[in-house]
PDB file of C-alpha atoms and ligand atoms in Angstrom:
ATOM      1  CA  MET C  67      -9.289   0.484  -9.063  1.00 43.00           C
ATOM      2  CA  LYS C  68      -9.732   0.272 -12.808  1.00 38.00           C
ATOM      3  CA  LYS C  69     -12.396  -1.171 -15.026  1.00 38.00           C
ATOM      4  CA  ILE C  70     -12.254  -4.663 -16.423  1.00 37.00           C
ATOM      5  CA  THR C  71     -14.789  -6.603 -18.426  1.00 34.00           C
ATOM      6  CA  LEU C  72     -14.007 -10.221 -17.583  1.00 35.00           C
ATOM      7  CA  LEU C  73     -13.600 -12.329 -14.487  1.00 40.00           C
ATOM      8  CA  VAL C  74     -11.278 -14.764 -16.201  1.00 39.00           C
ATOM      9  CA  ALA C  75      -8.607 -14.658 -13.535  1.00 40.00           C
ATOM     10  CA  ALA C  76     -11.043 -15.166 -10.688  1.00 39.00           C
ATOM     11  CA  MET C  77     -12.782 -17.998 -12.522  1.00 40.00           C
ATOM     12  CA  PHE C  78      -9.485 -19.708 -13.190  1.00 41.00           C
ATOM     13  CA  PHE C  79      -8.544 -19.541  -9.542  1.00 40.00           C
ATOM     14  CA  ALA C  80     -11.828 -21.192  -8.660  1.00 36.00           C
ATOM     15  CA  PHE C  81     -10.706 -24.427 -10.213  1.00 39.00           C
ATOM     16  CA  ALA C  82      -7.316 -24.462  -8.542  1.00 41.00           C
ATOM     17  CA  ALA C  83      -6.717 -26.427  -5.395  1.00 44.00           C
ATOM     18  CA  ASN C  84      -7.020 -24.574  -2.088  1.00 54.00           C
ATOM     19  CA  ALA C  85      -8.870 -21.653  -3.674  1.00 65.00           C
ATOM     20  CA  GLN C  86     -12.540 -20.836  -3.407  1.00 74.00           C
ATOM     21  CA  LEU C  87     -14.347 -18.301  -5.543  1.00 81.00           C
ATOM     22  CA  VAL C  88     -16.725 -16.174  -3.496  1.00 86.00           C
ATOM     23  CA  GLU C  89     -19.477 -14.307  -5.326  1.00 91.00           C
ATOM     24  CA  VAL C  90     -21.764 -11.890  -3.526  1.00 94.00           C
ATOM     25  CA  VAL C  91     -24.818 -10.641  -5.438  1.00 95.00           C
ATOM     26  CA  GLU C  92     -27.524  -8.338  -4.087  1.00 97.00           C
ATOM     27  CA  ASP C  93     -30.550  -7.642  -6.295  1.00 97.00           C
ATOM     28  CA  PHE C  94     -32.763  -5.608  -3.902  1.00 98.00           C
ATOM     29  CA  GLU C  95     -35.828  -7.637  -4.865  1.00 97.00           C
ATOM     30  CA  SER C  96     -37.120  -7.846  -1.307  1.00 96.00           C
ATOM     31  CA  GLY C  97     -37.954  -4.137  -1.224  1.00 93.00           C
ATOM     32  CA  ALA C  98     -35.661  -3.655   1.762  1.00 95.00           C
ATOM     33  CA  PHE C  99     -31.930  -3.621   2.397  1.00 97.00           C
ATOM     34  CA  PRO C 100     -30.160  -6.998   2.531  1.00 95.00           C
ATOM     35  CA  ALA C 101     -28.537  -7.894   5.851  1.00 93.00           C
ATOM     36  CA  GLY C 102     -25.677  -5.565   6.676  1.00 96.00           C
ATOM     37  CA  TRP C 103     -26.742  -2.848   4.230  1.00 98.00           C
ATOM     38  CA  SER C 104     -27.985   0.535   5.341  1.00 98.00           C
ATOM     39  CA  SER C 105     -28.556   4.125   4.367  1.00 98.00           C
ATOM     40  CA  VAL C 106     -27.554   7.265   6.212  1.00 98.00           C
ATOM     41  CA  VAL C 107     -29.335  10.595   5.732  1.00 98.00           C
ATOM     42  CA  ASN C 108     -26.400  12.986   6.057  1.00 98.00           C
ATOM     43  CA  THR C 109     -28.565  16.056   5.506  1.00 97.00           C
ATOM     44  CA  GLY C 110     -32.253  16.568   4.789  1.00 97.00           C
ATOM     45  CA  ASP C 111     -35.427  14.685   5.702  1.00 94.00           C
ATOM     46  CA  CYS C 112     -35.712  12.055   2.955  1.00 97.00           C
ATOM     47  CA  ASP C 113     -34.370   8.483   2.761  1.00 98.00           C
ATOM     48  CA  VAL C 114     -33.954   5.831   0.061  1.00 98.00           C
ATOM     49  CA  SER C 115     -36.693   3.853  -1.717  1.00 98.00           C
ATOM     50  CA  PHE C 116     -36.864   0.441  -3.420  1.00 98.00           C
ATOM     51  CA  GLY C 117     -38.435  -0.194  -6.804  1.00 98.00           C
ATOM     52  CA  ALA C 118     -37.875  -0.527 -10.548  1.00 98.00           C
ATOM     53  CA  ASP C 119     -39.597   2.577 -11.882  1.00 97.00           C
ATOM     54  CA  MET C 120     -37.396   5.644 -11.729  1.00 98.00           C
ATOM     55  CA  PRO C 121     -38.892   9.160 -11.493  1.00 96.00           C
ATOM     56  CA  THR C 122     -37.465  10.043 -14.930  1.00 97.00           C
ATOM     57  CA  GLY C 123     -35.132   8.566 -17.536  1.00 96.00           C
ATOM     58  CA  PRO C 124     -34.527   4.809 -17.931  1.00 97.00           C
ATOM     59  CA  SER C 125     -36.058   2.463 -15.366  1.00 97.00           C
ATOM     60  CA  PHE C 126     -34.653  -0.850 -14.122  1.00 98.00           C
ATOM     61  CA  PRO C 127     -35.951  -4.276 -15.213  1.00 97.00           C
ATOM     62  CA  SER C 128     -36.275  -5.169 -11.522  1.00 98.00           C
ATOM     63  CA  SER C 129     -36.258  -3.538  -8.102  1.00 98.00           C
ATOM     64  CA  ALA C 130     -33.312  -1.282  -7.285  1.00 98.00           C
ATOM     65  CA  VAL C 131     -32.412   0.895  -4.304  1.00 98.00           C
ATOM     66  CA  TYR C 132     -32.560   4.599  -5.071  1.00 98.00           C
ATOM     67  CA  PHE C 133     -32.739   8.040  -3.600  1.00 98.00           C
ATOM     68  CA  ASP C 134     -35.754   9.873  -5.075  1.00 98.00           C
ATOM     69  CA  ASP C 135     -35.180  13.570  -4.638  1.00 97.00           C
ATOM     70  CA  ASP C 136     -38.205  14.280  -6.831  1.00 96.00           C
ATOM     71  CA  ALA C 137     -40.455  12.518  -4.319  1.00 97.00           C
ATOM     72  CA  CYS C 138     -38.659  14.364  -1.534  1.00 97.00           C
ATOM     73  CA  GLY C 139     -40.261  17.465  -2.989  1.00 95.00           C
ATOM     74  CA  ASN C 140     -39.686  21.069  -3.922  1.00 93.00           C
ATOM     75  CA  GLY C 141     -38.494  23.461  -1.266  1.00 91.00           C
ATOM     76  CA  MET C 142     -37.209  20.720   1.024  1.00 92.00           C
ATOM     77  CA  ASP C 143     -33.952  20.918   2.932  1.00 93.00           C
ATOM     78  CA  PRO C 144     -30.891  19.943   0.872  1.00 96.00           C
ATOM     79  CA  SER C 145     -30.528  16.157   0.633  1.00 97.00           C
ATOM     80  CA  ASN C 146     -27.297  14.223   0.949  1.00 98.00           C
ATOM     81  CA  VAL C 147     -27.907  10.500   1.445  1.00 98.00           C
ATOM     82  CA  THR C 148     -25.461   7.575   1.460  1.00 98.00           C
ATOM     83  CA  ILE C 149     -26.184   3.908   0.735  1.00 98.00           C
ATOM     84  CA  TYR C 150     -23.726   1.595   2.524  1.00 98.00           C
ATOM     85  CA  SER C 151     -23.042  -1.975   1.430  1.00 98.00           C
ATOM     86  CA  ASP C 152     -22.414  -4.723   3.922  1.00 96.00           C
ATOM     87  CA  VAL C 153     -18.850  -4.971   5.281  1.00 96.00           C
ATOM     88  CA  TYR C 154     -16.874  -7.827   3.735  1.00 94.00           C
ATOM     89  CA  ASP C 155     -13.871  -9.550   5.298  1.00 89.00           C
ATOM     90  CA  LEU C 156     -11.319 -10.089   2.530  1.00 90.00           C
ATOM     91  CA  SER C 157      -8.455 -11.046   4.824  1.00 85.00           C
ATOM     92  CA  SER C 158      -8.444 -14.612   3.462  1.00 82.00           C
ATOM     93  CA  SER C 159      -8.624 -13.495  -0.151  1.00 85.00           C
ATOM     94  CA  ASP C 160      -5.767 -13.597  -2.624  1.00 82.00           C
ATOM     95  CA  GLY C 161      -6.161  -9.837  -2.958  1.00 85.00           C
ATOM     96  CA  VAL C 162      -7.836  -9.784  -6.384  1.00 87.00           C
ATOM     97  CA  VAL C 163     -11.277  -8.215  -6.048  1.00 93.00           C
ATOM     98  CA  THR C 164     -13.947  -7.298  -8.571  1.00 95.00           C
ATOM     99  CA  VAL C 165     -16.882  -5.135  -7.582  1.00 97.00           C
ATOM    100  CA  GLY C 166     -19.757  -4.028  -9.801  1.00 98.00           C
ATOM    101  CA  TYR C 167     -23.289  -2.645  -9.888  1.00 98.00           C
ATOM    102  CA  ASP C 168     -25.891  -1.229 -12.241  1.00 98.00           C
ATOM    103  CA  VAL C 169     -26.438   2.492 -11.844  1.00 98.00           C
ATOM    104  CA  ALA C 170     -28.962   5.147 -12.847  1.00 98.00           C
ATOM    105  CA  PHE C 171     -28.492   8.871 -12.334  1.00 98.00           C
ATOM    106  CA  GLN C 172     -30.579  11.835 -13.455  1.00 97.00           C
ATOM    107  CA  GLU C 173     -30.032  15.387 -12.337  1.00 93.00           C
ATOM    108  CA  VAL C 174     -31.866  18.668 -12.644  1.00 88.00           C
ATOM    109  CA  ALA C 175     -29.290  21.316 -11.831  1.00 81.00           C
ATOM    110  CA  ALA C 176     -25.674  20.730 -12.825  1.00 87.00           C
ATOM    111  CA  GLY C 177     -24.583  20.499  -9.196  1.00 91.00           C
ATOM    112  CA  ASP C 178     -26.242  17.129  -8.495  1.00 95.00           C
ATOM    113  CA  THR C 179     -23.868  14.192  -8.090  1.00 98.00           C
ATOM    114  CA  PHE C 180     -23.951  10.472  -7.311  1.00 98.00           C
ATOM    115  CA  LEU C 181     -20.602   9.293  -5.950  1.00 98.00           C
ATOM    116  CA  ALA C 182     -19.493   5.653  -5.655  1.00 98.00           C
ATOM    117  CA  GLU C 183     -16.661   4.958  -3.216  1.00 98.00           C
ATOM    118  CA  VAL C 184     -14.867   1.909  -1.869  1.00 97.00           C
ATOM    119  CA  ASN C 185     -12.887   1.197   1.270  1.00 97.00           C
ATOM    120  CA  ALA C 186     -10.252  -1.264   0.050  1.00 94.00           C
ATOM    121  CA  GLY C 187      -8.034  -0.768   3.104  1.00 92.00           C
ATOM    122  CA  ASP C 188      -6.873   2.811   2.632  1.00 91.00           C
ATOM    123  CA  GLY C 189     -10.036   4.643   3.598  1.00 96.00           C
ATOM    124  CA  TRP C 190     -12.717   5.792   1.177  1.00 98.00           C
ATOM    125  CA  GLU C 191     -11.576   6.235  -2.408  1.00 96.00           C
ATOM    126  CA  THR C 192     -13.635   7.139  -5.455  1.00 97.00           C
ATOM    127  CA  LEU C 193     -14.821   4.347  -7.735  1.00 97.00           C
ATOM    128  CA  ALA C 194     -16.903   6.579  -9.978  1.00 98.00           C
ATOM    129  CA  LEU C 195     -18.523  10.008  -9.922  1.00 98.00           C
ATOM    130  CA  TYR C 196     -21.781  10.378 -11.842  1.00 98.00           C
ATOM    131  CA  ASP C 197     -22.223  14.050 -12.578  1.00 97.00           C
ATOM    132  CA  VAL C 198     -24.341  14.118 -15.748  1.00 96.00           C
ATOM    133  CA  ASP C 199     -27.502  12.260 -16.791  1.00 97.00           C
ATOM    134  CA  LEU C 200     -26.958   8.607 -17.719  1.00 97.00           C
ATOM    135  CA  ALA C 201     -28.869   7.888 -20.933  1.00 97.00           C
ATOM    136  CA  GLU C 202     -29.047   4.179 -20.045  1.00 97.00           C
ATOM    137  CA  ILE C 203     -28.745   1.999 -16.975  1.00 98.00           C
ATOM    138  CA  LEU C 204     -24.990   1.590 -16.765  1.00 98.00           C
ATOM    139  CA  THR C 205     -23.403  -1.737 -15.752  1.00 98.00           C
ATOM    140  CA  GLU C 206     -20.150  -1.014 -13.955  1.00 98.00           C
ATOM    141  CA  SER C 207     -17.296  -3.361 -13.047  1.00 97.00           C
ATOM    142  CA  PHE C 208     -14.104  -2.445 -11.233  1.00 96.00           C
ATOM    143  CA  ASP C 209     -11.054  -4.572 -10.637  1.00 92.00           C
ATOM    144  CA  GLY C 210      -8.618  -3.943  -7.826  1.00 89.00           C
ATOM    145  CA  THR C 211      -6.751  -5.341  -4.886  1.00 87.00           C
ATOM    146  CA  ALA C 212      -7.873  -5.563  -1.269  1.00 90.00           C
ATOM    147  CA  THR C 213      -7.244  -7.808   1.709  1.00 89.00           C
ATOM    148  CA  ASN C 214      -8.842  -5.664   4.411  1.00 92.00           C
ATOM    149  CA  GLU C 215     -11.335  -6.999   6.938  1.00 90.00           C
ATOM    150  CA  ASP C 216     -13.646  -4.015   6.419  1.00 95.00           C
ATOM    151  CA  PHE C 217     -14.088  -3.858   2.645  1.00 96.00           C
ATOM    152  CA  GLN C 218     -17.175  -1.800   1.878  1.00 98.00           C
ATOM    153  CA  VAL C 219     -18.786   0.196  -0.919  1.00 98.00           C
ATOM    154  CA  ARG C 220     -20.992   3.278  -0.578  1.00 98.00           C
ATOM    155  CA  TRP C 221     -22.948   5.556  -2.910  1.00 98.00           C
ATOM    156  CA  THR C 222     -23.820   9.137  -2.019  1.00 98.00           C
ATOM    157  CA  PHE C 223     -26.496  11.218  -3.719  1.00 98.00           C
ATOM    158  CA  ASP C 224     -26.060  14.959  -3.303  1.00 98.00           C
ATOM    159  CA  ASP C 225     -28.869  17.188  -4.608  1.00 97.00           C
ATOM    160  CA  ALA C 226     -26.698  20.339  -4.368  1.00 95.00           C
ATOM    161  CA  GLY C 227     -29.551  21.983  -2.512  1.00 94.00           C
ATOM    162  CA  GLU C 228     -31.933  21.677  -5.467  1.00 93.00           C
ATOM    163  CA  TRP C 229     -35.155  19.854  -6.233  1.00 94.00           C
ATOM    164  CA  ALA C 230     -33.398  17.093  -8.173  1.00 95.00           C
ATOM    165  CA  TRP C 231     -34.109  13.652  -9.666  1.00 96.00           C
ATOM    166  CA  HIS C 232     -32.444  10.444  -8.463  1.00 98.00           C
ATOM    167  CA  GLY C 233     -29.464   8.111  -8.084  1.00 98.00           C
ATOM    168  CA  ALA C 234     -29.998   4.337  -8.009  1.00 98.00           C
ATOM    169  CA  ILE C 235     -28.120   1.046  -7.927  1.00 98.00           C
ATOM    170  CA  ASP C 236     -29.057  -2.582  -8.552  1.00 98.00           C
ATOM    171  CA  ASN C 237     -27.299  -5.946  -8.936  1.00 98.00           C
ATOM    172  CA  PHE C 238     -24.402  -5.221  -6.633  1.00 98.00           C
ATOM    173  CA  ASN C 239     -21.760  -7.879  -7.107  1.00 97.00           C
ATOM    174  CA  LEU C 240     -18.505  -8.622  -5.354  1.00 97.00           C
ATOM    175  CA  THR C 241     -16.161 -11.391  -6.455  1.00 94.00           C
ATOM    176  CA  TYR C 242     -12.999 -12.541  -4.764  1.00 91.00           C
ATOM    177  CA  THR C 243     -11.049 -15.727  -4.155  1.00 85.00           C
ATOM    178  CA  ASN C 244     -10.345 -17.144  -0.771  1.00 80.00           C
ATOM    179  CA  VAL C 245      -6.932 -18.749  -0.815  1.00 74.00           C
ATOM    180  CA  LEU C 246      -8.297 -21.351   1.528  1.00 57.00           C
ATOM    181  CA  GLY C 247     -11.974 -22.021   1.940  1.00 45.00           C
ATOM    182  CA  VAL C 248     -11.258 -22.821   5.556  1.00 45.00           C
ATOM    183  CA  SER C 249      -9.463 -20.893   8.237  1.00 51.00           C
ATOM    184  CA  ASP C 250      -5.969 -21.674   9.405  1.00 63.00           C
ATOM    185  CA  ASP C 251      -5.549 -25.151  10.831  1.00 72.00           C
ATOM    186  CA  ALA C 252      -3.006 -24.950  13.603  1.00 79.00           C
ATOM    187  CA  VAL C 253      -0.777 -27.681  14.976  1.00 86.00           C
ATOM    188  CA  GLU C 254      -0.294 -27.405  18.721  1.00 86.00           C
ATOM    189  CA  GLY C 255       3.272 -26.568  19.661  1.00 89.00           C
ATOM    190  CA  PHE C 256       4.210 -25.355  16.179  1.00 91.00           C
ATOM    191  CA  SER C 257       4.985 -21.708  15.502  1.00 91.00           C
ATOM    192  CA  PHE C 258       6.593 -19.647  12.779  1.00 93.00           C
ATOM    193  CA  ALA C 259       7.752 -16.081  12.353  1.00 92.00           C
ATOM    194  CA  PRO C 260       7.745 -13.478  11.051  1.00 92.00           C
ATOM    195  CA  ASN C 261       4.475 -12.947   9.193  1.00 87.00           C
ATOM    196  CA  PRO C 262       4.540 -11.001   6.897  1.00 88.00           C
ATOM    197  CA  ALA C 263       8.035 -12.128   5.936  1.00 92.00           C
ATOM    198  CA  GLN C 264      10.560 -10.967   3.365  1.00 93.00           C
ATOM    199  CA  ASP C 265      13.392 -13.493   3.151  1.00 95.00           C
ATOM    200  CA  VAL C 266      13.237 -16.197   5.779  1.00 96.00           C
ATOM    201  CA  LEU C 267      10.560 -18.012   7.765  1.00 95.00           C
ATOM    202  CA  ASN C 268      11.668 -19.441  11.102  1.00 96.00           C
ATOM    203  CA  LEU C 269       9.891 -22.660  12.061  1.00 96.00           C
ATOM    204  CA  ASN C 270       9.709 -24.093  15.560  1.00 95.00           C
ATOM    205  CA  ALA C 271       7.893 -27.062  17.060  1.00 94.00           C
ATOM    206  CA  GLN C 272       7.920 -29.154  20.192  1.00 92.00           C
ATOM    207  CA  THR C 273       8.075 -32.327  18.123  1.00 93.00           C
ATOM    208  CA  ASN C 274       9.733 -33.165  14.831  1.00 94.00           C
ATOM    209  CA  ILE C 275       8.810 -31.024  11.812  1.00 96.00           C
ATOM    210  CA  GLU C 276       8.917 -33.511   8.992  1.00 95.00           C
ATOM    211  CA  ARG C 277       8.093 -31.383   5.993  1.00 95.00           C
ATOM    212  CA  ALA C 278       7.174 -27.812   5.084  1.00 95.00           C
ATOM    213  CA  THR C 279       5.592 -26.761   1.806  1.00 93.00           C
ATOM    214  CA  ILE C 280       4.445 -23.396   0.503  1.00 92.00           C
ATOM    215  CA  VAL C 281       1.552 -23.230  -1.933  1.00 84.00           C
ATOM    216  CA  ASN C 282       0.558 -20.238  -4.066  1.00 78.00           C
ATOM    217  CA  VAL C 283      -2.956 -18.987  -4.849  1.00 71.00           C
ATOM    218  CA  LEU C 284      -3.141 -21.308  -7.841  1.00 67.00           C
ATOM    219  CA  GLY C 285      -2.596 -24.273  -5.560  1.00 68.00           C
ATOM    220  CA  GLN C 286       0.892 -24.862  -6.950  1.00 77.00           C
ATOM    221  CA  THR C 287       3.661 -25.960  -4.606  1.00 86.00           C
ATOM    222  CA  VAL C 288       6.433 -23.372  -4.845  1.00 92.00           C
ATOM    223  CA  ILE C 289       8.608 -24.583  -1.960  1.00 94.00           C
ATOM    224  CA  ASP C 290       8.830 -28.156  -0.706  1.00 95.00           C
ATOM    225  CA  ALA C 291      11.372 -28.858   2.004  1.00 95.00           C
ATOM    226  CA  GLU C 292      12.162 -31.888   4.128  1.00 95.00           C
ATOM    227  CA  ILE C 293      12.945 -30.560   7.590  1.00 95.00           C
ATOM    228  CA  ASN C 294      13.347 -33.449  10.064  1.00 96.00           C
ATOM    229  CA  ALA C 295      14.138 -31.175  12.972  1.00 96.00           C
ATOM    230  CA  THR C 296      12.271 -29.267  15.679  1.00 96.00           C
ATOM    231  CA  SER C 297      13.456 -25.948  14.312  1.00 95.00           C
ATOM    232  CA  SER C 298      14.492 -24.756  10.883  1.00 96.00           C
ATOM    233  CA  THR C 299      14.348 -21.895   8.424  1.00 95.00           C
ATOM    234  CA  LEU C 300      12.721 -21.623   5.014  1.00 95.00           C
ATOM    235  CA  ASP C 301      14.256 -19.348   2.398  1.00 96.00           C
ATOM    236  CA  ILE C 302      11.320 -17.551   0.744  1.00 96.00           C
ATOM    237  CA  SER C 303      13.335 -14.726  -0.814  1.00 95.00           C
ATOM    238  CA  SER C 304      12.632 -16.004  -4.343  1.00 94.00           C
ATOM    239  CA  LEU C 305       8.830 -15.830  -3.983  1.00 94.00           C
ATOM    240  CA  ALA C 306       6.854 -12.981  -5.513  1.00 91.00           C
ATOM    241  CA  ALA C 307       5.063 -10.734  -3.031  1.00 88.00           C
ATOM    242  CA  GLY C 308       1.603 -11.989  -2.131  1.00 84.00           C
ATOM    243  CA  THR C 309      -0.381 -14.427  -0.035  1.00 82.00           C
ATOM    244  CA  TYR C 310       0.657 -18.068   0.271  1.00 85.00           C
ATOM    245  CA  ILE C 311      -0.275 -21.112   2.293  1.00 85.00           C
ATOM    246  CA  LEU C 312       2.330 -22.706   4.532  1.00 90.00           C
ATOM    247  CA  LYS C 313       1.692 -26.407   5.144  1.00 90.00           C
ATOM    248  CA  VAL C 314       3.651 -28.251   7.769  1.00 92.00           C
ATOM    249  CA  ALA C 315       3.729 -31.913   8.714  1.00 93.00           C
ATOM    250  CA  VAL C 316       4.571 -32.143  12.408  1.00 92.00           C
ATOM    251  CA  GLY C 317       4.517 -35.650  13.826  1.00 86.00           C
ATOM    252  CA  ASP C 318       1.320 -37.121  12.402  1.00 85.00           C
ATOM    253  CA  GLU C 319      -0.464 -33.748  12.158  1.00 88.00           C
ATOM    254  CA  THR C 320      -0.714 -31.306   9.279  1.00 86.00           C
ATOM    255  CA  GLY C 321      -1.038 -27.563   9.811  1.00 87.00           C
ATOM    256  CA  THR C 322      -2.014 -24.898   7.275  1.00 84.00           C
ATOM    257  CA  TYR C 323      -1.334 -21.209   7.736  1.00 86.00           C
ATOM    258  CA  HIS C 324      -1.770 -18.090   5.636  1.00 84.00           C
ATOM    259  CA  ILE C 325       1.495 -16.266   5.149  1.00 87.00           C
ATOM    260  CA  ILE C 326       2.234 -12.995   3.404  1.00 87.00           C
ATOM    261  CA  LYS C 327       5.442 -12.536   1.444  1.00 90.00           C
ATOM    262  CA  GLU C 328       6.470  -8.900   1.279  1.00 90.00           C
TER     263      GLU C 328
HETATM  264 CA1  LIG P 446     -33.050  -5.815  -8.779  1.00 61.61          CA
HETATM  265 CA1  LIG P 447     -23.965  17.159 -11.902  1.00 61.61          CA
HETATM  266 CA1  LIG P 448     -33.765  18.080  -2.968  1.00 61.61          CA
END
């Protein structure tokens, strides 16, 4: 994932038909983890805290979640503590995801680190590694692609066995666009295959399929075919890879399905 500064693409999608911008923001003002969030003490005896005032260096304007190794104390067992975000289902998203947070990190010995990672479908990968003191609260934003059902972000503070300072985050934000704000709407007796598909979609129904259209993430119709048969094929070889919506009119019903073009 690489940094971006604007959410222009996501905001544009929000105004297109059949697309819904989803924005998750967590500000840690309650003094406890939001639903779905947690921390895991991998080693040591100390866990995270909530608050604005950091043990040293710049503090936050409002409550953050942080690991305070200073408060953990001198001579304690080495601390390695991970903050886990909620798990987000991005399977209905168009694949474009932006994740961000504000971060503070102060170390004592050079070995201390604060590691941000994301699971965007291929296991944990590094978003950012904070390895030296941050002179200011840093506002981070990362742009990438993900359509996994178990999208998650985590931050791990490692004190390298020292009496160290802290790592903290606030204002977690996750932005993505659902291609449809609703789940698939199936028509009984209608089926199609394969999905994902490369070249051809095979359509089958027990009653007459009148029309089939394919809509992209911008809500634009890219294929519009009169069928008038109980079975047919749609040539999708010209479509760019990505997620689309298949709409079918079968009898007097309309079905909508997510399809993936490979
Ligand atoms: Ca806050
Ligand atoms: Ca370091
Ligand atoms: Ca320590």
